[in-house]
PDB file of C-alpha atoms in Angstrom:
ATOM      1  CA  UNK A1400     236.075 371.300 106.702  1.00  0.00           C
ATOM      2  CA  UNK A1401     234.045 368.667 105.444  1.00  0.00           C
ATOM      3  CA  UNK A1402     230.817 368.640 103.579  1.00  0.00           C
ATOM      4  CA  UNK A1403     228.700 366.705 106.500  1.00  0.00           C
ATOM      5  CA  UNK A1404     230.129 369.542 108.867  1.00  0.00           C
ATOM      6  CA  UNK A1405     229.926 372.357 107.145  1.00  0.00           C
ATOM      7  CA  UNK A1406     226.406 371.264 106.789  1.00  0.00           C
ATOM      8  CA  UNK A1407     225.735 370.170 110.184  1.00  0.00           C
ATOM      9  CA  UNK A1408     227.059 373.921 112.086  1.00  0.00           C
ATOM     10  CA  UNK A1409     225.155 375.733 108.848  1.00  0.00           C
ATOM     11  CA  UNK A1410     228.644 376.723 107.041  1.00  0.00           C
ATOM     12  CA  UNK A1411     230.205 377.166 110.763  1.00  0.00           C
ATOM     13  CA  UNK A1412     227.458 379.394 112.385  1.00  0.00           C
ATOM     14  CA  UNK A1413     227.173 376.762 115.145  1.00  0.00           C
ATOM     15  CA  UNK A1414     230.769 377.693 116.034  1.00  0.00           C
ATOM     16  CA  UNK A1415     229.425 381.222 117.226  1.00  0.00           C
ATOM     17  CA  UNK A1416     228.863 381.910 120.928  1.00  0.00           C
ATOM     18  CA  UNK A1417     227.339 382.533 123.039  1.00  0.00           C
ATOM     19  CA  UNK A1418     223.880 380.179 122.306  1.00  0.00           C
ATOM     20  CA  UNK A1419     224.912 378.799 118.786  1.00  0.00           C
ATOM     21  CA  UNK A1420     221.246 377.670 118.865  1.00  0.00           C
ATOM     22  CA  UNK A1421     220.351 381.265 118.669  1.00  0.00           C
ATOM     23  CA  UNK A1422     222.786 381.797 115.791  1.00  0.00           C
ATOM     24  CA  UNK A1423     221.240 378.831 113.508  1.00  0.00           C
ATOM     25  CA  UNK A1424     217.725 380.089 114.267  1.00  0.00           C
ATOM     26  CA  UNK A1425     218.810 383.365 113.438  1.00  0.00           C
ATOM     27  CA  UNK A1426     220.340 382.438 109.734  1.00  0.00           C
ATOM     28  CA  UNK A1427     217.317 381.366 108.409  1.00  0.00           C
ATOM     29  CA  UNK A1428     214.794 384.148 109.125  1.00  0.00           C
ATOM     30  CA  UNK A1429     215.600 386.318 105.553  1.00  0.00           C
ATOM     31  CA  UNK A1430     213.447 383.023 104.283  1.00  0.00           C
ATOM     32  CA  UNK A1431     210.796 384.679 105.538  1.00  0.00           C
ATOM     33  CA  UNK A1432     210.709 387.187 102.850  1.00  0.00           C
ATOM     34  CA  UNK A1433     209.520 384.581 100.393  1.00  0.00           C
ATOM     35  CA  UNK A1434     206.763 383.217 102.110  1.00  0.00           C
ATOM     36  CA  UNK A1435     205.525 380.156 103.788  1.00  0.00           C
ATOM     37  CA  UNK A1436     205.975 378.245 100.641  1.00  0.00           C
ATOM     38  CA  UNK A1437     209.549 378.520 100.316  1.00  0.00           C
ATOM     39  CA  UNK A1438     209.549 378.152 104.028  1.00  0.00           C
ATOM     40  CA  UNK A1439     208.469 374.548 104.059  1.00  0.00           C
ATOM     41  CA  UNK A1440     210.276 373.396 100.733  1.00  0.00           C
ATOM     42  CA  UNK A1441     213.283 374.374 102.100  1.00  0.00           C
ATOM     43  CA  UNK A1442     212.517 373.162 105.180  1.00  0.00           C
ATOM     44  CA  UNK A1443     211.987 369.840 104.033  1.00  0.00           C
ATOM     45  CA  UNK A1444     215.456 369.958 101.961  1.00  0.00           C
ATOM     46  CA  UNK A1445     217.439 371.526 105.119  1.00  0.00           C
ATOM     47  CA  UNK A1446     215.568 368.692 107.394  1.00  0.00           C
ATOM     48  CA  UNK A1447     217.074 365.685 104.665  1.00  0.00           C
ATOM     49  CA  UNK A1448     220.405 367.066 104.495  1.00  0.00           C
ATOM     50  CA  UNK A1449     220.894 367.508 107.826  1.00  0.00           C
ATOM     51  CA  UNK A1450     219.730 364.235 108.921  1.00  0.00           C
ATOM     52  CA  UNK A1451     222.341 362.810 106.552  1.00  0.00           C
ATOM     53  CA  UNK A1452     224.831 365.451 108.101  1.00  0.00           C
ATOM     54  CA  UNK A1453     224.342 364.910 111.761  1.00  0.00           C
ATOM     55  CA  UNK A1454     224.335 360.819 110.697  1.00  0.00           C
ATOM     56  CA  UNK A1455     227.925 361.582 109.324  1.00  0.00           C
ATOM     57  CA  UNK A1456     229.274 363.931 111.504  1.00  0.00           C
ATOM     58  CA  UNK A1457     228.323 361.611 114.745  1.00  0.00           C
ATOM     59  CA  UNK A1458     229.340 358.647 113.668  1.00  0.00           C
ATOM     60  CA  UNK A1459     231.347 357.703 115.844  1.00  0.00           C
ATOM     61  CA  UNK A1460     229.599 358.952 118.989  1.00  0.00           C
ATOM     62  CA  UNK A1461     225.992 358.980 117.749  1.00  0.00           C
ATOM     63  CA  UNK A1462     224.076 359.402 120.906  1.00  0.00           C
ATOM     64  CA  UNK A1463     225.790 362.845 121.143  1.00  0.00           C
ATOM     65  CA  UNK A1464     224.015 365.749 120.912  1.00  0.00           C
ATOM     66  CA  UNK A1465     226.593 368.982 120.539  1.00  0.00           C
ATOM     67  CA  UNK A1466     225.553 372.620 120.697  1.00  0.00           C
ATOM     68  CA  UNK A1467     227.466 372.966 117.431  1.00  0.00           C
ATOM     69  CA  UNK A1468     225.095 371.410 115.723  1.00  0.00           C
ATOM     70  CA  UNK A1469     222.801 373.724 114.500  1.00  0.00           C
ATOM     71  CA  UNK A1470     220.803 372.389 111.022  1.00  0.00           C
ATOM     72  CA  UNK A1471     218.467 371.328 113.321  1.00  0.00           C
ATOM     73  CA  UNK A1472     217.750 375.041 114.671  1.00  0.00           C
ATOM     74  CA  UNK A1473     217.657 376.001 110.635  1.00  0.00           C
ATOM     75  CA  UNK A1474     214.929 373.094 109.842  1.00  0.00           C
ATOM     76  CA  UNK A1475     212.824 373.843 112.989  1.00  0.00           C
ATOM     77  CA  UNK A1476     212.958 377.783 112.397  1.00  0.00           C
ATOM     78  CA  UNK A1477     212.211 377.334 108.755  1.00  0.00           C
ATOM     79  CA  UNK A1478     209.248 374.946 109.718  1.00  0.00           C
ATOM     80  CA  UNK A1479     207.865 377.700 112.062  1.00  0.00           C
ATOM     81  CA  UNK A1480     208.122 380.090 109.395  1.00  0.00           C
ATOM     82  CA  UNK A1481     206.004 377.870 107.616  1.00  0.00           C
ATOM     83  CA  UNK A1482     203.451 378.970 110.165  1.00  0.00           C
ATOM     84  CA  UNK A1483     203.409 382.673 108.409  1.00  0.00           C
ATOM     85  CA  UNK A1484     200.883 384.049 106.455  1.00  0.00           C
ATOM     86  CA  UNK A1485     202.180 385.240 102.736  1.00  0.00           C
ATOM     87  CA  UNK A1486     202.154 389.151 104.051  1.00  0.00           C
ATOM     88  CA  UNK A1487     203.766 388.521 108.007  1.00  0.00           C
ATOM     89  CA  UNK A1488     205.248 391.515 109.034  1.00  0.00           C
ATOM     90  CA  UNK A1489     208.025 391.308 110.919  1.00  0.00           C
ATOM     91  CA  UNK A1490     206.814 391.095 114.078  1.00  0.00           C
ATOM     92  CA  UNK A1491     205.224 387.650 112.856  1.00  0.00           C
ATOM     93  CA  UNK A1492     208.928 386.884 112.200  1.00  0.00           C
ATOM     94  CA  UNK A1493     210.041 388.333 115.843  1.00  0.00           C
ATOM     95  CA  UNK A1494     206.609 386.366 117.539  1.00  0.00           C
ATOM     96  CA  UNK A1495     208.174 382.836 115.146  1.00  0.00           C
ATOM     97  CA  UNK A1496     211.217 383.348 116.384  1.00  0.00           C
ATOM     98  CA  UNK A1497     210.507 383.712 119.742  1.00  0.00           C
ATOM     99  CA  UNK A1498     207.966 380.816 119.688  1.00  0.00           C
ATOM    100  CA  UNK A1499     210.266 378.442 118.195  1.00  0.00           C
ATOM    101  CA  UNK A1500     213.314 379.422 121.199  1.00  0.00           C
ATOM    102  CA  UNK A1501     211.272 379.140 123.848  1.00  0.00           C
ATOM    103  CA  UNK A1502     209.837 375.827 122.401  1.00  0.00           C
ATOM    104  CA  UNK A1503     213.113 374.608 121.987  1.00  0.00           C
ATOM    105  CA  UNK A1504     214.977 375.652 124.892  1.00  0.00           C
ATOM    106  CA  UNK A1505     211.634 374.906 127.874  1.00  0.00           C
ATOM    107  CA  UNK A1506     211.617 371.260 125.751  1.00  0.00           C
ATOM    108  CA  UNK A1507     207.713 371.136 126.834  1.00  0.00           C
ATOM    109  CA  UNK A1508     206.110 367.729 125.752  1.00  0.00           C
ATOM    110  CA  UNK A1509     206.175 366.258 122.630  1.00  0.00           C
ATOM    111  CA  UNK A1510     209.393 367.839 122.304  1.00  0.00           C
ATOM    112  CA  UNK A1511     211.083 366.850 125.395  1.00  0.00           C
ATOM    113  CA  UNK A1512     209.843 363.602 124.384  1.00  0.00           C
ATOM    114  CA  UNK A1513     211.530 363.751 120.817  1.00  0.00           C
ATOM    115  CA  UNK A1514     214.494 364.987 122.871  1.00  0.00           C
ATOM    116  CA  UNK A1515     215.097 361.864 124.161  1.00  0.00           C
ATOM    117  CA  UNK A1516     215.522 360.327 120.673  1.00  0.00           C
ATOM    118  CA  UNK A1517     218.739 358.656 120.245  1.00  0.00           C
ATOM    119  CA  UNK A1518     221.323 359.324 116.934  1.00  0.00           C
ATOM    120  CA  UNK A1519     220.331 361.986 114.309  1.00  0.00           C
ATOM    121  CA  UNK A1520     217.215 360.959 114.253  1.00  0.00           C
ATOM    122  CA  UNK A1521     216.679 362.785 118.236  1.00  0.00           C
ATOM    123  CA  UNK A1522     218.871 365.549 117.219  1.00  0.00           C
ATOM    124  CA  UNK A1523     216.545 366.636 114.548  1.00  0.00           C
ATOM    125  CA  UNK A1524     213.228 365.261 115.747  1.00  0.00           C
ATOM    126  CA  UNK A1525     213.054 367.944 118.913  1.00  0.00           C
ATOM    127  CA  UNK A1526     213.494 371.031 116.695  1.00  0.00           C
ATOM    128  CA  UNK A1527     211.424 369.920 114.281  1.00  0.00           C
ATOM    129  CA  UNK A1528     208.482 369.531 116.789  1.00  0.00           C
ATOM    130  CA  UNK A1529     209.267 372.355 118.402  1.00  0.00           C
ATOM    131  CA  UNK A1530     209.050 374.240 114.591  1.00  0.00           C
ATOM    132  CA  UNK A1531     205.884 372.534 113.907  1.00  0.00           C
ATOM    133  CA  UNK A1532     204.454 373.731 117.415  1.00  0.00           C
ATOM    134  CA  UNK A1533     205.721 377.160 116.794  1.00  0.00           C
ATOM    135  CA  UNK A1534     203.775 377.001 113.067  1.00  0.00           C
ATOM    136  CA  UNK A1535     200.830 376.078 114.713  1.00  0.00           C
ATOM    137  CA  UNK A1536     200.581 378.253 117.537  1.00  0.00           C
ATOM    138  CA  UNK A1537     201.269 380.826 114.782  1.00  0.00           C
ATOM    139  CA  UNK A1538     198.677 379.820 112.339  1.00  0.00           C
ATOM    140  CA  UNK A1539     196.008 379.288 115.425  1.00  0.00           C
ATOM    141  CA  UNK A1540     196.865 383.291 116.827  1.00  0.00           C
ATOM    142  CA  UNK A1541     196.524 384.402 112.871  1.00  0.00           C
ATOM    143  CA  UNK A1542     192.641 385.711 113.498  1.00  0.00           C
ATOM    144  CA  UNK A1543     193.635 387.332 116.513  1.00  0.00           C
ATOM    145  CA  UNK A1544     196.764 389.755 114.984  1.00  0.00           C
ATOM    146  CA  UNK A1545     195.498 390.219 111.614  1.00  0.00           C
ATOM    147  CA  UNK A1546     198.077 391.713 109.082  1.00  0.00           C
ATOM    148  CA  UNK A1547     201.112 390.471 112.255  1.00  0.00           C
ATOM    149  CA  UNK A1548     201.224 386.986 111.978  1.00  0.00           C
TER     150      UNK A1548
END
C-alpha cells in the first residue's frame, strides 16, 4: 500500500464496512483524552496530509469522491473535538460524535454546499464544515450541560 493511501483510508480503516465513515470518525475519538488543544493541532496536521493524500490518491479521477476515503471523517471529528471543553466527559465525546455524523451524513447547508466542491479540495471541505459546525454547536450548548460538554 502506498503512503497517499494508507493515509487517505486512515491506515485502511476506510476499508471497514459497513459505513467506513463511521469507522474514520470513530478512530480519532481517544484524542479526546488530551483536550481541545491537541484536538485542533492535530486536526490541522490530519487536514494537510490528507489534502495532499486524497490529491494523490485521485489523481486520476479527481472529481471522485469514494467512501474509502476516510481522513476527511478523522479531520472533521478531530475539529469537533476541538469544540470540547478541557474536562468533557464522555458523553461530550458521544454528543461530538453524534453531532459531527449527523452533520455529515443530513449535508445541511454550508456543508452540502462544500459538498459540491470538486477534487480534494470538496472531499475535505464538507467534513471539515461539518466538524467546525459540530465544535460550535458544542461550544454554544457548553452553559447549558455544565461538566458534559
Amino acid at each position: 500500500m502506498n503512503l497517499p493511501l494508507l493515509i487517505a483510508t486512515m491506515g485502511g480503516v476506510g476499508r471497514l464496512n459497513p459505513a467506513p465513515g463511521t469507522w474514520g470518525s470513530l478512530v480519532v475519538l481517544p484524542v479526546a483524552l488530551l483536550g481541545p488543544l491537541a484536538a485542533v493541532l492535530l486536526a490541522l496536521l490530519v487536514t494537510l496530509i490528507g489534502f495532499y493524500a486524497v490529491r494523490e490518491v485521485l489523481r486520476d479521477t479527481p472529481n471522485q469522491d469514494p467512501g474509502w476515503i476516510v481522513v476527511d471523517e478523522a479531520a472533521g471529528m478531530l475539529i469537533a473535538l476541538a469544540g470540547l471543553s478541557l474536562g468533557a466527559s464522555i458523553w461530550g465525546v458521544l454528543i461530538a460524535f453524534g453531532l459531527f455524523r449527523i452533520f455529515d451524513i443530513l449535508k445541511p447547508w454550508p456543508i452540502s454546499w462544500a459538498d459540491q466542491q470538486k477534487g480534494a479540495f470538496g472531499v475535505m471541505l464538507d467534513d471539515i464544515v461539518a466538524g467546525a459546525l459540530a465544535a460550535l454547536a458544542l461550544i454554544l450548548a457548553r452553559p447549558f450541560l455544565p461538566g458534559v460538554i
